[in-house]
mmCIF file of C-alpha atoms in Angstrom:
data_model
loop_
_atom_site.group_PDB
_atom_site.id
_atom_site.type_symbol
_atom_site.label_atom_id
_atom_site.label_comp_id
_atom_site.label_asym_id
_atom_site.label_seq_id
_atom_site.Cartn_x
_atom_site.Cartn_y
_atom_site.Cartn_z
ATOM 1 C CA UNK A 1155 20.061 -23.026 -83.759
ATOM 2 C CA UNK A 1156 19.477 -19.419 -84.934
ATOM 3 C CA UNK A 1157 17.039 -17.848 -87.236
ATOM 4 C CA UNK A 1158 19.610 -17.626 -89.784
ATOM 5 C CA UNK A 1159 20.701 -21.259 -89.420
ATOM 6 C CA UNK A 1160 16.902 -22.548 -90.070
ATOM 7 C CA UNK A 1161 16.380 -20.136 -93.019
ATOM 8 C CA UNK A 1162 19.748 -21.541 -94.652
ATOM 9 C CA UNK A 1163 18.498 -25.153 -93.942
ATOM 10 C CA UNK A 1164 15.509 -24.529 -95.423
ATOM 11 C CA UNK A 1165 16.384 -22.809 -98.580
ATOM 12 C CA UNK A 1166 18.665 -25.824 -99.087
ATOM 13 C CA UNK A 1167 16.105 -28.641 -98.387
ATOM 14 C CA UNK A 1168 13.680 -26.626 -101.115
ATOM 15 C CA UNK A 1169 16.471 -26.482 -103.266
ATOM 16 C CA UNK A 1170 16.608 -29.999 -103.293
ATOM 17 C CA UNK A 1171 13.628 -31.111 -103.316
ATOM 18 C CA UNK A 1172 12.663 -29.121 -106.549
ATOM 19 C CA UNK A 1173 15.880 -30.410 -108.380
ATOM 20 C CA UNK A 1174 14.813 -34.448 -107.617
ATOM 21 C CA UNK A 1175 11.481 -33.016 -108.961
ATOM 22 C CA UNK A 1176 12.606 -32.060 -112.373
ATOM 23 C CA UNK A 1177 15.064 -34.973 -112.681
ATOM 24 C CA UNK A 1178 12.010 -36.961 -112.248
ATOM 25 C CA UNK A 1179 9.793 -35.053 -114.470
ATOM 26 C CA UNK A 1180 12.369 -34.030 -117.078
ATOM 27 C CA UNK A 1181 11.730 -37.612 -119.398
ATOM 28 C CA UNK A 1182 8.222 -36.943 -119.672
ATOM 29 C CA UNK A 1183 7.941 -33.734 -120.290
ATOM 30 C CA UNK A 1184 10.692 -34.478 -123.584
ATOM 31 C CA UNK A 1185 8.651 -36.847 -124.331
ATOM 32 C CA UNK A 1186 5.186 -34.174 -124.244
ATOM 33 C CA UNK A 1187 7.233 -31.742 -126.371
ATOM 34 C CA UNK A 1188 7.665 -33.844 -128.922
ATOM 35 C CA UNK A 1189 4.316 -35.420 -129.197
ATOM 36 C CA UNK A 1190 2.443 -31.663 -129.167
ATOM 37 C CA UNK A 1191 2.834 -29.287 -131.830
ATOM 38 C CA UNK A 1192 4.705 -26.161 -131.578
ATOM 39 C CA UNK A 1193 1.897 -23.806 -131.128
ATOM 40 C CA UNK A 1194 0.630 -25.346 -128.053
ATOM 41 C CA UNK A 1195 4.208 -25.585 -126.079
ATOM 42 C CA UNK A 1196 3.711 -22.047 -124.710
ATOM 43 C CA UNK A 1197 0.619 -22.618 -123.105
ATOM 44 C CA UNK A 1198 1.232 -25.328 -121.518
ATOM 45 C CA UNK A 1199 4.736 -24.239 -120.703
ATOM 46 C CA UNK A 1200 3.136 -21.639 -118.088
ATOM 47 C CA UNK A 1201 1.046 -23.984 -117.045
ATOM 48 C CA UNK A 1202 3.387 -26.034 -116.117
ATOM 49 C CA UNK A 1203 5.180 -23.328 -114.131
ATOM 50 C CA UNK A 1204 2.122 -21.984 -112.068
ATOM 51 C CA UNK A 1205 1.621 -25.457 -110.743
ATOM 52 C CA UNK A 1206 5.147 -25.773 -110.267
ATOM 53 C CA UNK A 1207 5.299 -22.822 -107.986
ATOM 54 C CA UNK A 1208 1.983 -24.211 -105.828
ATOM 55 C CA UNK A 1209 3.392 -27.262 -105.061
ATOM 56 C CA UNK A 1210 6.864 -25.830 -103.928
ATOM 57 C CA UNK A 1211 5.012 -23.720 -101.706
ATOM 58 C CA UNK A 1212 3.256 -26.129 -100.211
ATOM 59 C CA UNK A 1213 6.298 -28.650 -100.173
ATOM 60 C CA UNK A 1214 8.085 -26.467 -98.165
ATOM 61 C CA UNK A 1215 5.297 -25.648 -95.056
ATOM 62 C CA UNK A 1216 5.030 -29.309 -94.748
ATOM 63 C CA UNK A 1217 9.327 -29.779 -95.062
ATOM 64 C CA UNK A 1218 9.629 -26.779 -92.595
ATOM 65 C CA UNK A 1219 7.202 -28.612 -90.256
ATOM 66 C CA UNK A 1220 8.807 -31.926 -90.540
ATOM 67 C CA UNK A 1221 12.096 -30.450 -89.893
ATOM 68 C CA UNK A 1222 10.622 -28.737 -86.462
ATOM 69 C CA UNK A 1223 9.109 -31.683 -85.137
ATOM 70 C CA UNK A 1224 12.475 -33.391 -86.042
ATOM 71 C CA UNK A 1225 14.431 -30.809 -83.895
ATOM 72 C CA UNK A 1226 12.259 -30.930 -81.042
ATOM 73 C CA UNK A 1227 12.654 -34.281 -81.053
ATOM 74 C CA UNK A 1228 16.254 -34.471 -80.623
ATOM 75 C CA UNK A 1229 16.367 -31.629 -78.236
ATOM 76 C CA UNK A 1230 13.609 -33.770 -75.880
ATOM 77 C CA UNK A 1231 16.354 -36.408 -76.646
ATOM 78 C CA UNK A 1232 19.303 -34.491 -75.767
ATOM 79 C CA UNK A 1233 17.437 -33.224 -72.774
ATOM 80 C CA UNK A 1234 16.435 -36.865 -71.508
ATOM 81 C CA UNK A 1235 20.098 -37.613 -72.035
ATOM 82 C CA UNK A 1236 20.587 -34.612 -69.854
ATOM 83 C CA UNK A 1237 18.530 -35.447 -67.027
ATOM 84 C CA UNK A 1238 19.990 -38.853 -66.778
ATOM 85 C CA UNK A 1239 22.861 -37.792 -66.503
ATOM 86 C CA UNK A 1240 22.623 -35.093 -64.268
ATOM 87 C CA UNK A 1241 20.725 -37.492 -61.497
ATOM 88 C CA UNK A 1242 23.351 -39.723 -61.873
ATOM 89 C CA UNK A 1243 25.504 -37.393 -61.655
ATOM 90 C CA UNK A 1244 23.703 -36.339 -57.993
ATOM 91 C CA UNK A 1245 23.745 -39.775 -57.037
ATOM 92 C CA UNK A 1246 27.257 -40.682 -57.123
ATOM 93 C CA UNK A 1247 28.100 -37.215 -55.475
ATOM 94 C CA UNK A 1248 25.660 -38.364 -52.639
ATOM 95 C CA UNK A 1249 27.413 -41.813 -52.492
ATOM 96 C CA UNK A 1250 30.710 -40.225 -52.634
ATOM 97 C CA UNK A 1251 29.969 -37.278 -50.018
ATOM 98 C CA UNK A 1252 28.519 -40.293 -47.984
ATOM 99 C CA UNK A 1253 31.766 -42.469 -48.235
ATOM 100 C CA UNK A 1254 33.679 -39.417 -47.577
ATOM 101 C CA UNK A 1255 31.534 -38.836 -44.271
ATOM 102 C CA UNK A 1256 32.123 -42.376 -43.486
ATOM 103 C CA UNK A 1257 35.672 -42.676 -43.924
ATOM 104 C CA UNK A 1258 36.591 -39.268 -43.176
ATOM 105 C CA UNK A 1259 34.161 -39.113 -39.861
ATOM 106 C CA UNK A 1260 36.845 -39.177 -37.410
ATOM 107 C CA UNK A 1261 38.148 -36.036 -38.986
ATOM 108 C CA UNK A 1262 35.280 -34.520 -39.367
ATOM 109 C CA UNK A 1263 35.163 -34.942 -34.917
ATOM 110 C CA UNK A 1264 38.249 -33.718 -34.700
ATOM 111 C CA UNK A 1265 37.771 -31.196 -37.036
ATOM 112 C CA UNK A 1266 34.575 -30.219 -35.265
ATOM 113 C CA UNK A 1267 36.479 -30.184 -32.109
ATOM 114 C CA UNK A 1268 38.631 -28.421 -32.976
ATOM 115 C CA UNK A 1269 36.523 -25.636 -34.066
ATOM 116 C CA UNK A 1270 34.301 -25.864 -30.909
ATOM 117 C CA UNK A 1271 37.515 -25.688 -28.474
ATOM 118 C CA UNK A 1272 38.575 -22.874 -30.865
ATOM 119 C CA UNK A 1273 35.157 -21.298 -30.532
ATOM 120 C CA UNK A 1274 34.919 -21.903 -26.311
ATOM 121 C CA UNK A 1275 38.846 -20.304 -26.197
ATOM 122 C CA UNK A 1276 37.362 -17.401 -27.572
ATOM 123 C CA UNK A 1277 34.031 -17.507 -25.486
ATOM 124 C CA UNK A 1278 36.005 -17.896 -22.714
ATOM 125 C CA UNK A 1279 38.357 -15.272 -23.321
ATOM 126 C CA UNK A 1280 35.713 -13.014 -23.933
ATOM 127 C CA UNK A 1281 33.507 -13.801 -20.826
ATOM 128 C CA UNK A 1282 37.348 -13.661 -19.034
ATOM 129 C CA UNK A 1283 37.781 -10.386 -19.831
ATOM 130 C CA UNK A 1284 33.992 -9.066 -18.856
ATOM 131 C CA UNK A 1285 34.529 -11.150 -15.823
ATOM 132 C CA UNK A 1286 37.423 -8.777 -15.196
ATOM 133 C CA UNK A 1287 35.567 -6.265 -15.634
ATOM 134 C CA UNK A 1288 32.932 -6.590 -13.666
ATOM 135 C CA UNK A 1289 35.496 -8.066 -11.131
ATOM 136 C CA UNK A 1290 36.845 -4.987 -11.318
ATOM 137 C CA UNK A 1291 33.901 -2.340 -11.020
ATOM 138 C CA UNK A 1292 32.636 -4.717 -7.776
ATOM 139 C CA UNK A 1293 35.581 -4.398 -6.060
ATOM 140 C CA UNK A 1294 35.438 -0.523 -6.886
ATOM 141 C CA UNK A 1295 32.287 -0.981 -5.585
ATOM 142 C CA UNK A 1296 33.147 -2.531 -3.069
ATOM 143 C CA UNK A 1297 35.687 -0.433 -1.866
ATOM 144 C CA UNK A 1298 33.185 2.680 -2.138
ATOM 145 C CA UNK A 1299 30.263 0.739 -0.062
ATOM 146 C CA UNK A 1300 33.132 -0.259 2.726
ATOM 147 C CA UNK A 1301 34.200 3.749 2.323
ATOM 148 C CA UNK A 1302 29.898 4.606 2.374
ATOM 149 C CA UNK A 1303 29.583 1.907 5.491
ATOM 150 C CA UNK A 1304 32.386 3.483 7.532
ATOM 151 C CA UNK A 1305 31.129 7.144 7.161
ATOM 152 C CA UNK A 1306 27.586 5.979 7.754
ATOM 153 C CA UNK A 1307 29.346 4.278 11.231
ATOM 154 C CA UNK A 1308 31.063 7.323 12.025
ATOM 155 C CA UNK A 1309 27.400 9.440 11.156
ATOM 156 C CA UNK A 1310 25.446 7.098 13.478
ATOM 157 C CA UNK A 1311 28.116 7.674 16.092
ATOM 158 C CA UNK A 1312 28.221 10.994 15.781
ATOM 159 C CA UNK A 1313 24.801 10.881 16.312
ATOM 160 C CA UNK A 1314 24.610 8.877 18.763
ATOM 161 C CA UNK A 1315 26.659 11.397 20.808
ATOM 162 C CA UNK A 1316 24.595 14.209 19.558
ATOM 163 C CA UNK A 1317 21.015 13.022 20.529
ATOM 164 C CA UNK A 1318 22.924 12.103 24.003
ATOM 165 C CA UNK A 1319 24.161 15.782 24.128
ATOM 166 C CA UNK A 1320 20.997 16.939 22.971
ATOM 167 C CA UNK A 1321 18.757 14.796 25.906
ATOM 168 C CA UNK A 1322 21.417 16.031 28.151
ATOM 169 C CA UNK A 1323 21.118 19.846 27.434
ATOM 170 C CA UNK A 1324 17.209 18.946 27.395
ATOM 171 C CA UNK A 1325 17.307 17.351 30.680
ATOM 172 C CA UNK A 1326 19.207 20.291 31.580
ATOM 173 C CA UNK A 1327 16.742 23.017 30.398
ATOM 174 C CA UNK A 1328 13.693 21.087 31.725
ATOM 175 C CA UNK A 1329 15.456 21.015 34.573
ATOM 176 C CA UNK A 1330 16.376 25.012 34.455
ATOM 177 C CA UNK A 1331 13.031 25.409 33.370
ATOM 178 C CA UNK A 1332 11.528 23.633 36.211
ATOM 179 C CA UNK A 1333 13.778 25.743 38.568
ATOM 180 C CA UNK A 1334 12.786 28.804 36.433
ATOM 181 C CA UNK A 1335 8.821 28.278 37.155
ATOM 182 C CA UNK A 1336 10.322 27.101 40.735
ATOM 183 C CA UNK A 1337 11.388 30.695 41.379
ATOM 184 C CA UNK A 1338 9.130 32.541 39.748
ATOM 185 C CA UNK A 1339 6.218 30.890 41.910
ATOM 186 C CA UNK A 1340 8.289 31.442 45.064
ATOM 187 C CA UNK A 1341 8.800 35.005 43.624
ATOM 188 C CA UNK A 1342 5.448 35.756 43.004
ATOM 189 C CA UNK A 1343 4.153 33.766 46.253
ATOM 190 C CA UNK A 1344 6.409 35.822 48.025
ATOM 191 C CA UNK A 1345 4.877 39.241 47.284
ATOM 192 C CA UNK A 1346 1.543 37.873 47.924
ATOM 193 C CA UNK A 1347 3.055 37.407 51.424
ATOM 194 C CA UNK A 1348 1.304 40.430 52.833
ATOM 195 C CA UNK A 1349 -2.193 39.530 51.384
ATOM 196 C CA UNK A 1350 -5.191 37.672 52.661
ATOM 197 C CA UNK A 1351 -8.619 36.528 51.063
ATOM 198 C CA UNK A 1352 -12.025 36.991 53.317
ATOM 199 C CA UNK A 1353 -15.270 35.130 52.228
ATOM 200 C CA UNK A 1354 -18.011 35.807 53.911
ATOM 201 C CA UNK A 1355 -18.554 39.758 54.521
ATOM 202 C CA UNK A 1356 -21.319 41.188 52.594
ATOM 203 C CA UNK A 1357 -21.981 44.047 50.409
ATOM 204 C CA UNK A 1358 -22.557 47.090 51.663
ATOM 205 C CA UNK A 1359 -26.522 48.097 51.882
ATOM 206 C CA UNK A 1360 -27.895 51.201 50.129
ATOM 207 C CA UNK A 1361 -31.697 52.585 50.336
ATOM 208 C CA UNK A 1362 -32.462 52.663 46.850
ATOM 209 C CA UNK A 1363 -36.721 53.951 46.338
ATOM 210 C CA UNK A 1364 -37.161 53.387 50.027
ATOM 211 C CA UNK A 1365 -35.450 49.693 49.635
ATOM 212 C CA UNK A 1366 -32.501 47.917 51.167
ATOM 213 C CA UNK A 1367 -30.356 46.481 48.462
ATOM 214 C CA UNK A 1368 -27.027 45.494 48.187
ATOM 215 C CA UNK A 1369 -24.408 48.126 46.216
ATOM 216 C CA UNK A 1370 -23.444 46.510 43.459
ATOM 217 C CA UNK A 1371 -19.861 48.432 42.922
ATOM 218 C CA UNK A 1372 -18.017 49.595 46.246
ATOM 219 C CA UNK A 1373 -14.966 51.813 45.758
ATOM 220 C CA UNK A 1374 -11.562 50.632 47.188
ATOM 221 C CA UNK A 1375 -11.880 52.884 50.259
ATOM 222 C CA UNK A 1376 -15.513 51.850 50.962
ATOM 223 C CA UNK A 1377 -14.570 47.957 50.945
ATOM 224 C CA UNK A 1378 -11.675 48.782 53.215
ATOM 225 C CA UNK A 1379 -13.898 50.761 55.600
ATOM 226 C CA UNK A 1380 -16.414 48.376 55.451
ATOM 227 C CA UNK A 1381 -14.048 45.228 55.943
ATOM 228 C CA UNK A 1382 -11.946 46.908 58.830
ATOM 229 C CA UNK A 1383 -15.293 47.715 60.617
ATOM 230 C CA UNK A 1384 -16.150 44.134 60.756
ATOM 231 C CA UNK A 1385 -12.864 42.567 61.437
ATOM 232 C CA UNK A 1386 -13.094 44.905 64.633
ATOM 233 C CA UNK A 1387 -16.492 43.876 65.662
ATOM 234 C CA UNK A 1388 -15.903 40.382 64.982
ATOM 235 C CA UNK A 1389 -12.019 39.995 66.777
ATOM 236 C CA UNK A 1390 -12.295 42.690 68.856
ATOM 237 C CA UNK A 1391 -9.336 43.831 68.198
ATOM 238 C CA UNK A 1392 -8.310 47.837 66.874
ATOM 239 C CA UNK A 1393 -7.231 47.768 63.516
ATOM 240 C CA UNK A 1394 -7.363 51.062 61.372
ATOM 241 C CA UNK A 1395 -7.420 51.670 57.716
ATOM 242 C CA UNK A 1396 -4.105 53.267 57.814
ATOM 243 C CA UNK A 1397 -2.825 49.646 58.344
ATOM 244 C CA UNK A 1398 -4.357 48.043 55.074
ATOM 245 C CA UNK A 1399 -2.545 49.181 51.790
ATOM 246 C CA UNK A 1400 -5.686 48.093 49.692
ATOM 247 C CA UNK A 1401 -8.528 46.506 49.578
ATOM 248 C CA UNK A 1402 -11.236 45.476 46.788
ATOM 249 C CA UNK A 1403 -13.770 43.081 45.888
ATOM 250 C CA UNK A 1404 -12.747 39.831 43.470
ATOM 251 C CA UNK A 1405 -15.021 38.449 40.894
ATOM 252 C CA UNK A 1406 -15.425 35.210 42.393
ATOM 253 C CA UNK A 1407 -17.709 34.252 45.316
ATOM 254 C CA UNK A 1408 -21.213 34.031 45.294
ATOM 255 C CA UNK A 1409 -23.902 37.531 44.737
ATOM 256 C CA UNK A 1410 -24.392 39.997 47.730
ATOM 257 C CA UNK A 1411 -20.822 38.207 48.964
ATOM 258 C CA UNK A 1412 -17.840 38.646 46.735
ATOM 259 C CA UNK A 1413 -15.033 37.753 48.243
ATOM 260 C CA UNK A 1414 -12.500 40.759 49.607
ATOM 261 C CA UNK A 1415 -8.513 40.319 48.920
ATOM 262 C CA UNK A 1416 -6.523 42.751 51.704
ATOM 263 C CA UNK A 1417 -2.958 43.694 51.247
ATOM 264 C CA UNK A 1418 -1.654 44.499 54.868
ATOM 265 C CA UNK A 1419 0.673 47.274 55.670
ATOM 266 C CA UNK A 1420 2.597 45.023 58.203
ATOM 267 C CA UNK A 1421 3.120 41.277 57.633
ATOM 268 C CA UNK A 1422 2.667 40.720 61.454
ATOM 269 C CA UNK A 1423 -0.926 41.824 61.705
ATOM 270 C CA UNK A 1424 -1.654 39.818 58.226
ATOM 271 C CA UNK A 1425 -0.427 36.637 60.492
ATOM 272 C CA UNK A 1426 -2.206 37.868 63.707
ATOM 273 C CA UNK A 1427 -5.682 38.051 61.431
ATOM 274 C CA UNK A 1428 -5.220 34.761 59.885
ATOM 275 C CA UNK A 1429 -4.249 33.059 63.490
ATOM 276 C CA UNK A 1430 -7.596 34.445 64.141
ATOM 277 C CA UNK A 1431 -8.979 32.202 61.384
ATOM 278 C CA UNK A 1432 -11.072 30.055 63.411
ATOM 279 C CA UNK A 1433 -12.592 32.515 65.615
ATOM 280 C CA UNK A 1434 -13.613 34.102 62.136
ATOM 281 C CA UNK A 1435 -15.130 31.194 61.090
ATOM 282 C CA UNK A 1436 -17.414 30.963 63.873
ATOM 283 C CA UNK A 1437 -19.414 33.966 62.383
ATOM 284 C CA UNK A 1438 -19.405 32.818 58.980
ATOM 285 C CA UNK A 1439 -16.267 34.373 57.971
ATOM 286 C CA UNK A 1440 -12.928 32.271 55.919
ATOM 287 C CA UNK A 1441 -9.662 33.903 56.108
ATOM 288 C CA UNK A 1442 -6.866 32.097 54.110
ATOM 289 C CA UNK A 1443 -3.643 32.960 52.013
ATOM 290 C CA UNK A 1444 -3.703 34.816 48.757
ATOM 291 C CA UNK A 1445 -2.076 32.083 46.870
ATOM 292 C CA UNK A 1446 -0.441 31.668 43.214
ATOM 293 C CA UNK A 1447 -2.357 30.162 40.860
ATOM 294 C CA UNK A 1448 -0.392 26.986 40.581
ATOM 295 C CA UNK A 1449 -0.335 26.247 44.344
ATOM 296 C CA UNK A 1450 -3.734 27.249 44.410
ATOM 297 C CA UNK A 1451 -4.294 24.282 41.568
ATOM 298 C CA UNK A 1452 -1.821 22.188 43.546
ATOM 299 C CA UNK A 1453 -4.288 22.811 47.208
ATOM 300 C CA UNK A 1454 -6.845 21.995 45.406
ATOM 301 C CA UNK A 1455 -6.303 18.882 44.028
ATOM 302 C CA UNK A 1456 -4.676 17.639 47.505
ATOM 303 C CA UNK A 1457 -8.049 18.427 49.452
ATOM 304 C CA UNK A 1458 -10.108 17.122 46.310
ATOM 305 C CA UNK A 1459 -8.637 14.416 44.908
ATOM 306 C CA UNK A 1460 -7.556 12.139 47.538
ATOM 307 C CA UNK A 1461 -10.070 12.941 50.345
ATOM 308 C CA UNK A 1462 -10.206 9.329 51.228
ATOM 309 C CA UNK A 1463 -6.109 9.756 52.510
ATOM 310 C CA UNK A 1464 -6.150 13.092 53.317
ATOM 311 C CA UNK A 1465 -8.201 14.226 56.358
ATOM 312 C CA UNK A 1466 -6.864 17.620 56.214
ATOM 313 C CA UNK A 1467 -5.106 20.543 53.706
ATOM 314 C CA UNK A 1468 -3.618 24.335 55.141
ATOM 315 C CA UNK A 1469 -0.804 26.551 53.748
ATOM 316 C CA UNK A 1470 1.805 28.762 56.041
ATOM 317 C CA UNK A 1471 3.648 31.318 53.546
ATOM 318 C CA UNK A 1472 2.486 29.647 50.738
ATOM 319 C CA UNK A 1473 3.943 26.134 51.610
ATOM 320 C CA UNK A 1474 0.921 23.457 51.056
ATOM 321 C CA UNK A 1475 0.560 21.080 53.891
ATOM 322 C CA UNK A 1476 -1.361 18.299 54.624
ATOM 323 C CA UNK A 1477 -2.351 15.195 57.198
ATOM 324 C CA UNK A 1478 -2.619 11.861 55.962
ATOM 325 C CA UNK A 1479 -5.099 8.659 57.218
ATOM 326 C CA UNK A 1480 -1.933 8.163 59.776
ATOM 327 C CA UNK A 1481 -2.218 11.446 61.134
ATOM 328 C CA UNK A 1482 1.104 12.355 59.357
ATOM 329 C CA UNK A 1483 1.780 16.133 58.109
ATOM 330 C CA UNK A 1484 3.452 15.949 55.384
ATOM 331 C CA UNK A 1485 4.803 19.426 53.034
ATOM 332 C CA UNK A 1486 3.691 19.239 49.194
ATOM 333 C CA UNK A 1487 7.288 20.415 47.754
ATOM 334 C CA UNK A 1488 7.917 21.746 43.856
ATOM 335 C CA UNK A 1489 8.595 18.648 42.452
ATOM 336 C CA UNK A 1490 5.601 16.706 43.732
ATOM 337 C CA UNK A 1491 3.381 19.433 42.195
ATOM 338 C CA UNK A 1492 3.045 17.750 38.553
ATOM 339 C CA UNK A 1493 2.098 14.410 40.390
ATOM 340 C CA UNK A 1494 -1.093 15.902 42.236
ATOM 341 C CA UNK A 1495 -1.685 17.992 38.898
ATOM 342 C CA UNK A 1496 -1.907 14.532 37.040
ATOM 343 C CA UNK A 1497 -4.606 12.858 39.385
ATOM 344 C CA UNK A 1498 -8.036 12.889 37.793
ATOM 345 C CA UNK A 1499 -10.342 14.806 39.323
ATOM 346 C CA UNK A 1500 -13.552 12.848 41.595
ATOM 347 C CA UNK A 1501 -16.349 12.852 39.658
ATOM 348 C CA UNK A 1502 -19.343 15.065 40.914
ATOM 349 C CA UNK A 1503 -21.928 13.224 42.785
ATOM 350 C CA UNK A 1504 -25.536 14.199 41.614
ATOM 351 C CA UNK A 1505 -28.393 14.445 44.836
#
């Protein structure tokens, strides 16, 4: 209901209202006028009307009130009436949906079956065509790692025949090499051919403030003077300095008796000094080979290191020989050289 609607419904209640009122009313007040005298109908005429006007006033706040509480009491009324309705409304829709369910619940499977197999078709055709896919990129893969596999066969192989070309070619220069130090030893052995070491022969003696010493440096030509004068005294033999090419003191060998290395003029009196080896020794004085260092190393470790089999070491043109516990002479060759290099050395006995 709008504000206009109540206002109308109000004015027409009021209306009302006042016009029972002076219906009511009217008799007595005819009655009034004609009982009072003239004079006195004026006054009591506005009188009348001021109290009229009060009690409309107040007639009508009550009527409007009474009229409210009427309205809100059929709206609570209609609303009820609502409510009722509405939850029975709810109900039967429950009991219907529920019969429907009920009745209708093999449908509802099918229905629901039909929607799932629709649904799987679709999953399946989807994972189908991933599955393809991936079907796909593994057997490109596949096909690559077979591709990878055989070149990584054909890598290892060629490998394979690589490191055996490459421990053949270093077979072949360890072998070249060997033959290379081979030679070079020979070489070098061979131009030594002419030489000899002495140990033994002192220093020449000087006076030095009325003193006898030994001269600590000796020129070439006084070592070869000196050396020649007693290889003659010793051998007694004739050997001249025109027969010796050179002659000097080493480092090695012990003070006041360096040792002496001699190159010969003539390889056959080199031999016919060192056949006089022993009758050297006799007097104190060694006479041996000038050997290269490695079969010097080599000599050394076959009359050192296995003294318990080897009763005796010499060398003829730089060939190492020796005898064994069985009285055997047997000759050191090149490739037996790393083998006596290899043996550890005795350890030194202290006294």
């Amino acid at each position: 209901m709008t504000t206009e609607e109540k206002k109308r419904k109000k004015g027409l209640n009021s209306t009302g209202s006042i016009s029972e009122i002076d219906l009511q009313e009217s008799p007595s007040q005819n009655k009034q006028q004609e009982q009072t005298p003239k004079p006195q109908k004026s006054r009591k005429a506005k009188m009348s009307k001021v109290g009229e006007t009060n009690w409309k006033s107040e007639y009508n706040v009550s009527s409007e009130i009474n009229d409210m509480k009427s309205q809100l009491k059929d709206i609570n009324h209609k609303l009820a009436n609502v409510a009722s309705t509405v939850d029975r409304s709810i109900e039967e829709l429950n009991s219907k949906i529920k019969q429907l369910i009920e009745k209708d619940d093999a449908r509802i499977k099918n229905t629901m079956r039909e929607l799932l197999s629709g649904m799987k078709y679709d999953i399946v055709i989807s994972l189908s065509k991933q599955i393809e896919v991936l079907e796909s990129r593994l057997f490109e893969r596949e096909v690559e790692h077979d591709k990878l596999k055989q070149e990584v066969k054909d890598l290892n192989k060629k490998l394979a025949d690589q490191e055996e070309v490459n421990s053949k070619l270093a077979n072949s220069i360890a072998k070249n090499e060997s033959e290379r130090r081979n030679i070079e030893n020979e070489a070098n052995q061979y131009s030594r051919n002419n030489n000899v070491i002495i140990s033994g022969i002192s220093h020449i003696e000087e006076i030095v403030e009325g003193r006898k010493q030994f001269k600590r440096f000796e020129t070439a030509e006084e070592t070869t003077k000196y050396m020649v004068e007693t290889l003659n005294t010793k051998l007694g033999c004739r050997i001249d300095t025109s027969d010796i090419d050179i002659a000097h003191r080493l480092k090695k060998g012990q003070d006041g008796k360096k040792d002496i290395i001699v190159r010969f003029q003539s390889r056959l009196l080199r031999n016919s000094v060192l056949k006089q080896g022993r009758v050297l020794r006799k007097s104190g004085i060694f006479v041996r080979e000038d050997l290269t260092p490695l079969n010097l190393e080599v000599f050394m470790s076959v009359k050192r290191k296995m003294s318990d089999e080897v009763s005796s070491v010499w060398t003829r043109h730089g060939v190492i020989f020796f005898k064994n516990a069985q009285e055997q002479v047997i000759r050191v060759v090149y490739e037996d050289y790393q083998t006596w290099l290899d043996l550890p050395w005795p350890k030194r006995t202290t006294k």
